[in-house]
XYZ file of C-alpha atoms in Angstrom:
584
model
C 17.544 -15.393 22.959
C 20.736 -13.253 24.141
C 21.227 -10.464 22.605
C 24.105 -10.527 19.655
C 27.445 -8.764 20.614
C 26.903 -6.083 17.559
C 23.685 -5.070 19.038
C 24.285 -5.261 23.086
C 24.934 -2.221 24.651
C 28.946 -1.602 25.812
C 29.212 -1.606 29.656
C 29.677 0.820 31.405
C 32.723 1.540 32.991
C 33.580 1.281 36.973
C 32.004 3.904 39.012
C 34.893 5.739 40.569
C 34.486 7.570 43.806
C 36.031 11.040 44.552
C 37.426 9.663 47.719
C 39.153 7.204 45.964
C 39.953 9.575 43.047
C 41.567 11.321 46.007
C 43.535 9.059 47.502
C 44.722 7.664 43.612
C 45.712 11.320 42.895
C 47.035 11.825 46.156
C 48.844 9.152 46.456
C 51.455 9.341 43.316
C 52.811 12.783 44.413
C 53.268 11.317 47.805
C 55.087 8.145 46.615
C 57.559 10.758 44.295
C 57.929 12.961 46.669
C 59.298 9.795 48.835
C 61.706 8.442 46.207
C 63.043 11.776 45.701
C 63.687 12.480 49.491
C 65.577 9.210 49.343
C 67.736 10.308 46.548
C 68.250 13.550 48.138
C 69.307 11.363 51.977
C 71.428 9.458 50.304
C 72.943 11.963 48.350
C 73.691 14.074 51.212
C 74.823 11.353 53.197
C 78.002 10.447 50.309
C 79.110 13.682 50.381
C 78.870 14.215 54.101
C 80.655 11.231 54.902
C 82.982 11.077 51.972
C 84.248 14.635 53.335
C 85.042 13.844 57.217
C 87.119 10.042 55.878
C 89.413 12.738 53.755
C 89.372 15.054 57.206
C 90.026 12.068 59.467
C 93.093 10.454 56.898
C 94.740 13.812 56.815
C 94.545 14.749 60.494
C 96.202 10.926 61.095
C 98.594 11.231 59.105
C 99.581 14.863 59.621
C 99.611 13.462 63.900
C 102.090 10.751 63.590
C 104.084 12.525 61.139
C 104.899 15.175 64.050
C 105.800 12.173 66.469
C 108.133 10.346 64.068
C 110.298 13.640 63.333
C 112.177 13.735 67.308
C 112.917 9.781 67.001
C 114.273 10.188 63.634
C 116.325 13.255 63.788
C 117.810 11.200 67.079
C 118.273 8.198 65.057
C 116.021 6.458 67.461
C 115.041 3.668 65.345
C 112.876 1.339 68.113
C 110.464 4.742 68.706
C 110.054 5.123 64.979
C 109.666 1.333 64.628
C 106.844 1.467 67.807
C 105.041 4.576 66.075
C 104.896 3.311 62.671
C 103.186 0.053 64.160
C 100.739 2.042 66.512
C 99.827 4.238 63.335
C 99.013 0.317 61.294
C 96.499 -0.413 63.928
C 94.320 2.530 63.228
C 90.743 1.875 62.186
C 91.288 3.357 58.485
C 95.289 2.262 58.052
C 96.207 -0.473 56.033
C 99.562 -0.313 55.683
C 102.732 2.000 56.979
C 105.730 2.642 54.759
C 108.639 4.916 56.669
C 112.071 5.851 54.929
C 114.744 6.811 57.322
C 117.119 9.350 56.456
C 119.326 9.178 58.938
C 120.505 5.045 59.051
C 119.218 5.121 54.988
C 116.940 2.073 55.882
C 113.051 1.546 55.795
C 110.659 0.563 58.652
C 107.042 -0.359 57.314
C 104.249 -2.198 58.391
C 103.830 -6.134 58.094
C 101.701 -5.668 55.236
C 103.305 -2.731 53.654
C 105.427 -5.238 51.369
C 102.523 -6.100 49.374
C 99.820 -2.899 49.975
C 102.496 -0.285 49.577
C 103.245 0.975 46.430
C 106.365 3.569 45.528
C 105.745 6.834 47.383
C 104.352 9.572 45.395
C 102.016 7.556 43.318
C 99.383 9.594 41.630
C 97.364 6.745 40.546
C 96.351 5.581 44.286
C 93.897 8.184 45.469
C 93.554 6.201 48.737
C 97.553 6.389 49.691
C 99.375 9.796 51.737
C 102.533 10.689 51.820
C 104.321 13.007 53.359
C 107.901 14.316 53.923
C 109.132 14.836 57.171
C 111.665 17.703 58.352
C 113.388 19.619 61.126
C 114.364 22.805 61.944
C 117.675 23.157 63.839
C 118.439 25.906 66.351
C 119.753 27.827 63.612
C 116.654 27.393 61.654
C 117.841 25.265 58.784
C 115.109 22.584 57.749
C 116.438 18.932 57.145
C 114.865 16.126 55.925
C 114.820 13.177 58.396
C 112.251 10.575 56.296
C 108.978 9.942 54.228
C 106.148 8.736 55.774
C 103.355 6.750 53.233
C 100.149 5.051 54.691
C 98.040 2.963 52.780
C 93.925 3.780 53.939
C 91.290 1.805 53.613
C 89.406 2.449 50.039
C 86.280 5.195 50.505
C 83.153 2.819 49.742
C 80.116 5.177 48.181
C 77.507 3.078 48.632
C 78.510 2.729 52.104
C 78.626 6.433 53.005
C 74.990 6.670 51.158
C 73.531 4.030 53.545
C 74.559 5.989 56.757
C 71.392 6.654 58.260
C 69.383 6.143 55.373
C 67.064 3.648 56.874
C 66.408 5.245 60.245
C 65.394 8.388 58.192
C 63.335 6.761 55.288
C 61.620 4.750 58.004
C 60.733 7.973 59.703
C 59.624 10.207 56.673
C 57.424 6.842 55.254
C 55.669 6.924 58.926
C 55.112 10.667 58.243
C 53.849 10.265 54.727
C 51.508 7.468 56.027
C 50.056 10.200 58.343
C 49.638 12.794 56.214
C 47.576 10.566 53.654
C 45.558 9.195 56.327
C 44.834 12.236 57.999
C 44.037 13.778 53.872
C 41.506 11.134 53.247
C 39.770 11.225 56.995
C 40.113 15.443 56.412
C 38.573 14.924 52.696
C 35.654 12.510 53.719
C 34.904 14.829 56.550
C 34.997 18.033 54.399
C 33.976 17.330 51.182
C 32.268 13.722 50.930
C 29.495 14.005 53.532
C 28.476 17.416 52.069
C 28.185 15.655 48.729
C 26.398 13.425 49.589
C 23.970 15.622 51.581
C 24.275 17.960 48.438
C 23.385 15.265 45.948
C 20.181 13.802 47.813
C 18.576 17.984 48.564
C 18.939 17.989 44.736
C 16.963 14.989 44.341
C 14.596 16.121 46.742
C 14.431 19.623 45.380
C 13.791 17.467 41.677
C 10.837 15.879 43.323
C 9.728 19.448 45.041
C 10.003 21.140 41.999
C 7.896 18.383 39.915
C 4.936 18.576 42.294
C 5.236 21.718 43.912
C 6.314 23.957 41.733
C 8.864 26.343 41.222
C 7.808 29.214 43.875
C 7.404 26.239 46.978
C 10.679 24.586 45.889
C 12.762 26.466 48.497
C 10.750 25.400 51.724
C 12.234 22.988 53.179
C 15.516 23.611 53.554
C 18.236 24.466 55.694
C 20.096 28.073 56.252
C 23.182 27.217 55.632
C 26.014 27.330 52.994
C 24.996 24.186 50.956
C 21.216 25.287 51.429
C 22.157 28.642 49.496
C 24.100 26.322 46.935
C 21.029 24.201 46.736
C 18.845 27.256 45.985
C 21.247 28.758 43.527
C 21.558 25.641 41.362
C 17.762 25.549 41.717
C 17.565 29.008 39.827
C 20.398 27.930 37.987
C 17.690 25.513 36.329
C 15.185 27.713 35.896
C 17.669 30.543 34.050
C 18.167 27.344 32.136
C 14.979 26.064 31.320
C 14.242 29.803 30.144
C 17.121 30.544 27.994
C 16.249 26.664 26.138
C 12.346 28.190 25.806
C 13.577 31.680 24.070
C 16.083 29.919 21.802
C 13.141 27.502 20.876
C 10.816 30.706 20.187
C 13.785 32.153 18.180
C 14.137 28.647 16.063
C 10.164 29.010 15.875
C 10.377 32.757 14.460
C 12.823 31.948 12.608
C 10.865 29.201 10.394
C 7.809 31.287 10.434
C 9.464 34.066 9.072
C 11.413 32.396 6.348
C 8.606 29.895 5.277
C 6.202 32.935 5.110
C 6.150 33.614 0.440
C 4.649 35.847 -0.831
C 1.114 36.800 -0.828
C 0.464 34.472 1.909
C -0.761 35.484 5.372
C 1.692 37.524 7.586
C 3.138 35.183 10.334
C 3.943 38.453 12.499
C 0.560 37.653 15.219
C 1.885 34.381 15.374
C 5.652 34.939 16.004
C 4.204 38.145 18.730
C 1.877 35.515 20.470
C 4.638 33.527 20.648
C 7.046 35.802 22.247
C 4.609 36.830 24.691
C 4.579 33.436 25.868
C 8.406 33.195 26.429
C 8.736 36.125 28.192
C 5.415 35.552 30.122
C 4.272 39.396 30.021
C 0.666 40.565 29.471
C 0.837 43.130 26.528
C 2.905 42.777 23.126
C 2.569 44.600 19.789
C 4.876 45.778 16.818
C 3.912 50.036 15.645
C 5.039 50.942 12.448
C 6.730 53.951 11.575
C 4.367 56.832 10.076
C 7.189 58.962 9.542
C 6.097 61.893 11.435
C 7.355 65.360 12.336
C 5.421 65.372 15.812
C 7.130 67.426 18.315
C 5.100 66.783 21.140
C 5.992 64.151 23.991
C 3.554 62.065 22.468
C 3.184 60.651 18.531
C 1.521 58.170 16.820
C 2.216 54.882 15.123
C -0.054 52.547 13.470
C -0.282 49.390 15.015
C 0.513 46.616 13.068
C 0.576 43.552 14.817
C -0.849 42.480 18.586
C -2.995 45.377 20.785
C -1.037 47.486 23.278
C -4.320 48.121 25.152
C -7.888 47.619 25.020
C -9.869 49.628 21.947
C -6.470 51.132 21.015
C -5.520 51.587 17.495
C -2.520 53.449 17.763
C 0.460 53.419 19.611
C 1.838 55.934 21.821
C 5.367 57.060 20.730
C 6.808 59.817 23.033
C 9.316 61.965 21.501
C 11.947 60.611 23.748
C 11.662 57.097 22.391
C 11.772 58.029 19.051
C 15.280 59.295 19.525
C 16.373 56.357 20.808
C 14.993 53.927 18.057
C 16.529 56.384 15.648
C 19.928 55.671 17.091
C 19.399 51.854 17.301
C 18.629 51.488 21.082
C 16.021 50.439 23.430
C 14.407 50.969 26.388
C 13.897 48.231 29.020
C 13.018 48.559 32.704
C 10.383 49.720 34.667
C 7.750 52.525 34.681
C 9.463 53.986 37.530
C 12.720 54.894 35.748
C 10.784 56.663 33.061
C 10.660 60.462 33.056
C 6.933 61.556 34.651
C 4.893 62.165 31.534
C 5.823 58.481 29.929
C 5.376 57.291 33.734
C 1.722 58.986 34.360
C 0.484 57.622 30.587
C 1.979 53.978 31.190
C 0.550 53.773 34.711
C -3.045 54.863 32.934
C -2.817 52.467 30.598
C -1.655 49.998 33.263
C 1.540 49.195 32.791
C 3.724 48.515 35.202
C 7.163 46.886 33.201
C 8.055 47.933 29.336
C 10.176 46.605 26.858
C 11.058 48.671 23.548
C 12.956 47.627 20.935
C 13.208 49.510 17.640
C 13.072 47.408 14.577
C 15.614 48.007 11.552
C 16.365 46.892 8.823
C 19.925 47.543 6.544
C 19.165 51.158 6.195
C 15.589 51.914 7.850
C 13.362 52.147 10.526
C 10.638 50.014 10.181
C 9.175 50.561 13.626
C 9.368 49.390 17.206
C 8.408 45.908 19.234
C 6.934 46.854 22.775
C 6.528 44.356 25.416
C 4.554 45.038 28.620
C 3.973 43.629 31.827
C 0.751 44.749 33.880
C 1.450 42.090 37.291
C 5.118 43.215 38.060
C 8.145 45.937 38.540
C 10.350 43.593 36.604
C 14.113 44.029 35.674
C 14.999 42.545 32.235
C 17.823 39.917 32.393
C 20.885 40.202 30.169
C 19.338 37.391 28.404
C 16.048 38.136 27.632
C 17.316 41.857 26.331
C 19.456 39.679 23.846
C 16.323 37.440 23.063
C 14.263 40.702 22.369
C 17.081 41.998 20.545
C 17.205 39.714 18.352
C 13.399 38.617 17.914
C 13.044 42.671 16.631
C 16.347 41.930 14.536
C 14.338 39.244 12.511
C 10.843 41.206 12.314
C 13.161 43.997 10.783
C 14.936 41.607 8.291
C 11.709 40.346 7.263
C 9.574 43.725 6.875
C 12.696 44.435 4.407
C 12.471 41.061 2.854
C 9.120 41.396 2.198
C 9.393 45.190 1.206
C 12.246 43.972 -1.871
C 10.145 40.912 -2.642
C 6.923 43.561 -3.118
C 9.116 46.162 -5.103
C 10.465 43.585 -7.034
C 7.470 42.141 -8.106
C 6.502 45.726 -9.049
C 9.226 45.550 -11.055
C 8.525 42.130 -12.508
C 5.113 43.497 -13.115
C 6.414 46.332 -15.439
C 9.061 44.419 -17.319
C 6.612 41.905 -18.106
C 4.242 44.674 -19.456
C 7.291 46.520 -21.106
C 8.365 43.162 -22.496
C 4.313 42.641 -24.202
C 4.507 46.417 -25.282
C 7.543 45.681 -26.748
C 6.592 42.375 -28.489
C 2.789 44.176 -29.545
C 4.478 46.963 -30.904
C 6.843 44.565 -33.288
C 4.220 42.437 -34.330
C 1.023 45.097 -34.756
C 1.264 48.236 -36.694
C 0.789 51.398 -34.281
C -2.195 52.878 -36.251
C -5.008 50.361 -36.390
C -3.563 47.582 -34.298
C -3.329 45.122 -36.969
C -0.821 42.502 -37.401
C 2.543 43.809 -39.692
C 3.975 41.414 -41.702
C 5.899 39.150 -39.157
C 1.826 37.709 -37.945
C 1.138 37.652 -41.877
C 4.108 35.299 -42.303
C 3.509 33.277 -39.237
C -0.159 32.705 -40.047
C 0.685 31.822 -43.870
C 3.446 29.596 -42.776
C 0.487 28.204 -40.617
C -2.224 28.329 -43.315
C 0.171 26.287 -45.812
C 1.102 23.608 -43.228
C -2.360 22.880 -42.534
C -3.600 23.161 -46.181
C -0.798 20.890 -47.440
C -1.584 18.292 -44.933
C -4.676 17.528 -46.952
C -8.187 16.574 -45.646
C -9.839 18.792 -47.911
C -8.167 21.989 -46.641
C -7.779 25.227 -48.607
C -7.533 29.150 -48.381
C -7.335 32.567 -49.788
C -4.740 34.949 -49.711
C -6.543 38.337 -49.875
C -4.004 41.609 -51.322
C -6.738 44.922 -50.348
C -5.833 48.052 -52.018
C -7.902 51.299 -51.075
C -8.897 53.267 -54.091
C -9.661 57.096 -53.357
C -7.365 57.251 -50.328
C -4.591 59.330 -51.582
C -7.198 62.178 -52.811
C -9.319 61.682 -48.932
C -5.297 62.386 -47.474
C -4.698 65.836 -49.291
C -8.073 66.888 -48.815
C -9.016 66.529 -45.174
C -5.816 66.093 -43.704
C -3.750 62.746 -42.140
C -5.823 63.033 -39.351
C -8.957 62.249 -41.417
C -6.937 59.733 -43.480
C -5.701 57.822 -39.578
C -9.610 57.726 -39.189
C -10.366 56.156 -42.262
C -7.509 53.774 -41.881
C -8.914 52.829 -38.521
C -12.348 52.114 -39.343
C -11.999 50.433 -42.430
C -9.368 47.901 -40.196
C -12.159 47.292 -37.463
C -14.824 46.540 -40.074
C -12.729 44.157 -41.706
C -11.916 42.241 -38.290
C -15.497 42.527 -37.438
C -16.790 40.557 -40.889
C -14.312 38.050 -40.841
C -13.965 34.615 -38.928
C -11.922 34.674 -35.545
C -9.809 32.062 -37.655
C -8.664 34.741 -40.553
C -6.286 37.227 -39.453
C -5.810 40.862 -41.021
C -2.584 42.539 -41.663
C -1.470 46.398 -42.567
C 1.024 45.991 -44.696
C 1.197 49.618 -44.897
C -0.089 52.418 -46.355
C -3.293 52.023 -47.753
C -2.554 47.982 -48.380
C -4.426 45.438 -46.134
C -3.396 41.274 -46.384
C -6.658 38.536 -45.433
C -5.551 34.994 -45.075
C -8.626 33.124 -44.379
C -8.831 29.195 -44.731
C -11.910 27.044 -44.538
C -12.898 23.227 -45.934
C -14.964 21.773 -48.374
C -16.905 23.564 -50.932
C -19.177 25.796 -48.649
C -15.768 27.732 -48.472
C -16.518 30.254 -51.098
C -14.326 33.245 -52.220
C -17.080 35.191 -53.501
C -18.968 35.854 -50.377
C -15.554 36.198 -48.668
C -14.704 39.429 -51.283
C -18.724 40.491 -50.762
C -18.420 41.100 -47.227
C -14.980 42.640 -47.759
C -16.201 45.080 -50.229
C -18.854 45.780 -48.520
C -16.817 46.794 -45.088
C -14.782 49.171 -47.105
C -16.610 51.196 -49.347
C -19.272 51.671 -46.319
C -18.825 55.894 -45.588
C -17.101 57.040 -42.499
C -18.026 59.848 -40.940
C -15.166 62.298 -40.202
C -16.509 65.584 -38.136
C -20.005 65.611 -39.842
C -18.254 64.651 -43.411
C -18.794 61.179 -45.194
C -15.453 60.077 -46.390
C -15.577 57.006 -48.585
C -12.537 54.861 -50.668
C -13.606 52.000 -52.387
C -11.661 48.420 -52.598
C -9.200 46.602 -55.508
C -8.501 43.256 -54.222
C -6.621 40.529 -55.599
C -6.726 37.029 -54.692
C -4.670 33.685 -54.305
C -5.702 30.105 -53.392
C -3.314 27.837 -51.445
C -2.205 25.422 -52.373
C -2.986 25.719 -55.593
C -1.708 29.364 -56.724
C 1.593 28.651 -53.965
C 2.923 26.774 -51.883
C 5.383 29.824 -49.996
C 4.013 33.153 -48.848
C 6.193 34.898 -51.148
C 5.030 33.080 -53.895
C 1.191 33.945 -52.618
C 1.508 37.140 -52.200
C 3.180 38.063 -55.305
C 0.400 35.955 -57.282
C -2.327 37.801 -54.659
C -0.141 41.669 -55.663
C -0.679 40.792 -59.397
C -4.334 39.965 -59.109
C -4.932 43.152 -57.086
C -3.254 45.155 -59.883
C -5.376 43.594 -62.570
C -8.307 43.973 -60.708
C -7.171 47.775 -60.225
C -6.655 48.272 -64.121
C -9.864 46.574 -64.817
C -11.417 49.660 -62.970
C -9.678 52.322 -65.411
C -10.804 50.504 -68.211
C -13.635 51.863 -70.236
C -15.903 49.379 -70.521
């Protein structure tokens, strides 16, 4: 089935030549530069022959005018009469008009009557006239007649014609030459070598495919298009290299910038990959220890890839690390370098070094060395740029990488600043206990749950220490911060992980316990309360005791708010603490 016309492919237009783009492009100029000579000929030609008809009128009339001017003044009138007829029969005369002074009469041509109009007529550019006199012996001038002829009207497109053919005919013949002889000149020149050129390209193709670059020059000629074969031949290749180092760039680029944190550095992977572009032997990236050494020869730890075999450290002569501190490299050969940096790099050898210092905004991170152990090689204009940059992006990623760790150190101590902060709000600074924001959030808790039913109630337990104030005066707040401290561990270490403790400050301590079902009993709760406070403590090899009033309130029952539960819990602890003063 044919293919639809929204799916078949458009065709392709005519091939065109460049002979025939030759000829087309020759051949307009050519054909303008004929119509214009034309215009020019005929041009020319008008004004040319327009000028010798006004010569030739005026030197006819100005003759016969001179031969009339005897017969007149004699008052000849059959010479004037044989004149004015010889002057009709002139090629450009139409007509003769002659007034005689002398007899007062007029002697024209036959035609004159109708072709001759009054003498002195401006408006008939084709008609002379002139006077005619003579000079006596005395010299006085007399007028003896007029002469007027009629001549025959100028024609323009006449004049323009003259010759125009026999010269168009001769400059088409030349322009048929020259664009023959441009064509045969431009095949000769310029379409054979094309052709030649455009099959040793093919065959170089075809060389270079099974051959190989370094056996893709045998073969050909020495000559001119030979050298341009070669050079588009390493044309290619500068090509094909600059297309494999902007790939390794795009490469390092996503390596770099998909590398997060905590993850595996992608710096032996970008440095293998380099190595590979630039097809050297040796690559590694030093970082900067920062030292003072003033010898030709420092150190820097190696970071990334191995300058040489069972080599931890890089050398760094002192040299070098001038340059890197002013942002440049050094590229080249080990014969340019000065003769300690030549004598190490031959040991180690080294025969071709490339390095680049690496920087970020405002520091120096380090330096990217590239070696080459086969060959003296001289670093193109593009692969310095390629190394340039490839040490541009190590350097913006050390410092990426150097923000993202100080900023998680700084994450790291907000977030512990920020749970310091929130401890210290919530938990009183002495024992560690809960202050009254967790005693409100757990009885907001302990009510919501207890009001919900299934059998749920709790105790709200109001601890006062009895004997604290007199333990303060006599051994001192330190021995009284002791005491407070104890007493608050022993009382989180006989309750539930469920109850929570709170200082409400002071010597006053707040339980809220809950539980379910009658095996929830507040007796032993206030037994093993009592008993975790009026236990001694020792204090420096003295037994400091306090004993316990507590009062209690059961939610839901006694409350259903913690303000109402603690006031009820504050009142029981107070009767409880007046029950103790009684006498019994």
């Amino acid at each position: 089935m044919p293919p639809s016309p929204a799916t078949s492919a458009p065709p392709l237009p005519r091939r065109r030549t460049l002979h025939g783009q030759f000829v087309q492009r020759l051949l307009w100029p050519l054909v303008l530069a004929f119509v214009l000579a034309a215009g020019t000929t005929a041009t020319v030609n008008y004004h040319s022959e327009k000028a010798q008809h006004t010569a030739l009128r005026e030197q006819t009339l100005r003759i016969f005018a001179r031969t009339l001017i005897k017969p007149l003044w004699d008052c000849d009138g059959a010479t004037a009469r044989g004149i004015v007829d010889t002057l009709a029969q002139q090629p450009l005369v139409q007509a003769v008009r002659l007034h005689d002074s002398c007899g007062d009469n007029v002697i024209a041509s036959e035609s004159a009557l109708d072709t001759i109009l009054p003498a002195q007529d401006p408006a008939h550019t084709n008609q002379l006239a002139m006077p005619l006199h003579h000079r006596d012996e005395q010299g006085r001038d007399h007028q003896v007649g007029h002469l007027s002829v009629q001549f025959t009207p100028f024609s323009m497109a006449q004049a323009a014609m003259q010759n125009l053919g026999q010269q168009l005919a001769v400059f088409a013949a030349m322009l048929v030459v020259v664009l023959l002889g441009a064509a045969l000149v431009f095949r000769h020149l310029i379409g054979r070598p094309l052709a030649r050129f455009r099959q040793a390209i093919s065959d170089q193709r075809t060389v270079r495919s099974h051959a190989g670059p370094a056996d893709a020059g045998e073969g050909l000629r020495n000559d001119e298009l030979s050298d341009v074969v070669q050079a588009y031949d390493a044309l290619l290749e500068e090509l094909d290299s600059r297309f494999a180092r902007q790939s390794t760039l795009a490469h390092c680029a996503r390596s770099l910038l998909a590398t997060a944190a905590g993850q595996q550095s992608p710096l032996p992977e970008v440095l293998a990959q380099v190595l590979r572009t630039t097809g050297a032997d040796r690559i590694y990236l030093a970082e900067n220890l920062q030292t003072t050494a003033t010898t030709w020869q420092a150190q820097a730890r190696v970071v990334a890839g191995a300058p040489w075999p069972d080599a931890a450290q890089a050398l760094v002569p002192a040299r070098w690390r001038s340059c890197f501190e002013e942002r440049s490299g050094l590229l080249g050969t080990v014969e340019d370098l000065p003769e300690p940096e030549r004598q190490q790099l031959i040991a180690a050898g080294v025969r071709s070094v490339a390095a680049l210092p690496v920087w970020g905004q405002g520091q120096w991170f380090g330096y990217l060395c590239v070696q080459d152990l086969q060959q003296q090689r001289r670093w193109s204009d593009s692969e310095r740029v390629f190394l340039h940059t490839v040490a541009d992006m190590i350097g913006a990623f050390l410092e990426s990488r150097q923000h993202t760790r100080t900023l998680d150190r700084a994450i790291v101590q907000l977030r512990d600043s920020e749970r310091a902060l929130q401890h210290r709000a919530r938990h009183d600074p002495l024992t560690g206990l809960g202050n009254r924001v967790v005693l409100e959030e757990a009885l907001g808790h302990a009510l919501a749950h207890a009001q919900a039913g299934e059998d749920l109630h709790g105790y709200v337990l109001l601890l006062d220490l009895d004997g604290f104030k007199p333990v303060n005066d006599t051994h001192g707040h330190a021995a009284g911060d002791v005491l407070l401290q104890t007493v608050a561990q022993r009382l989180q270490a006989c309750l539930r992980s469920t109850d929570t403790v709170t200082r409400l400050g002071g010597d006053e301590f707040v339980i809220v316990a809950q539980g379910k079902g009658p095996q929830f009993q507040l007796d032993q709760l206030l037994a093993k309360v009592t008993a975790a406070v009026e236990a001694p403590v020792d204090y420096l090899g003295q037994a400091l005791q306090v004993g316990a009033s507590i009062g209690a309130a059961r939610f839901p029952e006694a409350g259903r708010s913690s303000a109402e539960l603690l006031v009820r819990a504050d009142q029981a602890m107070y009767a409880a603490k007046l029950a103790k003063r009684l006498p019994r």
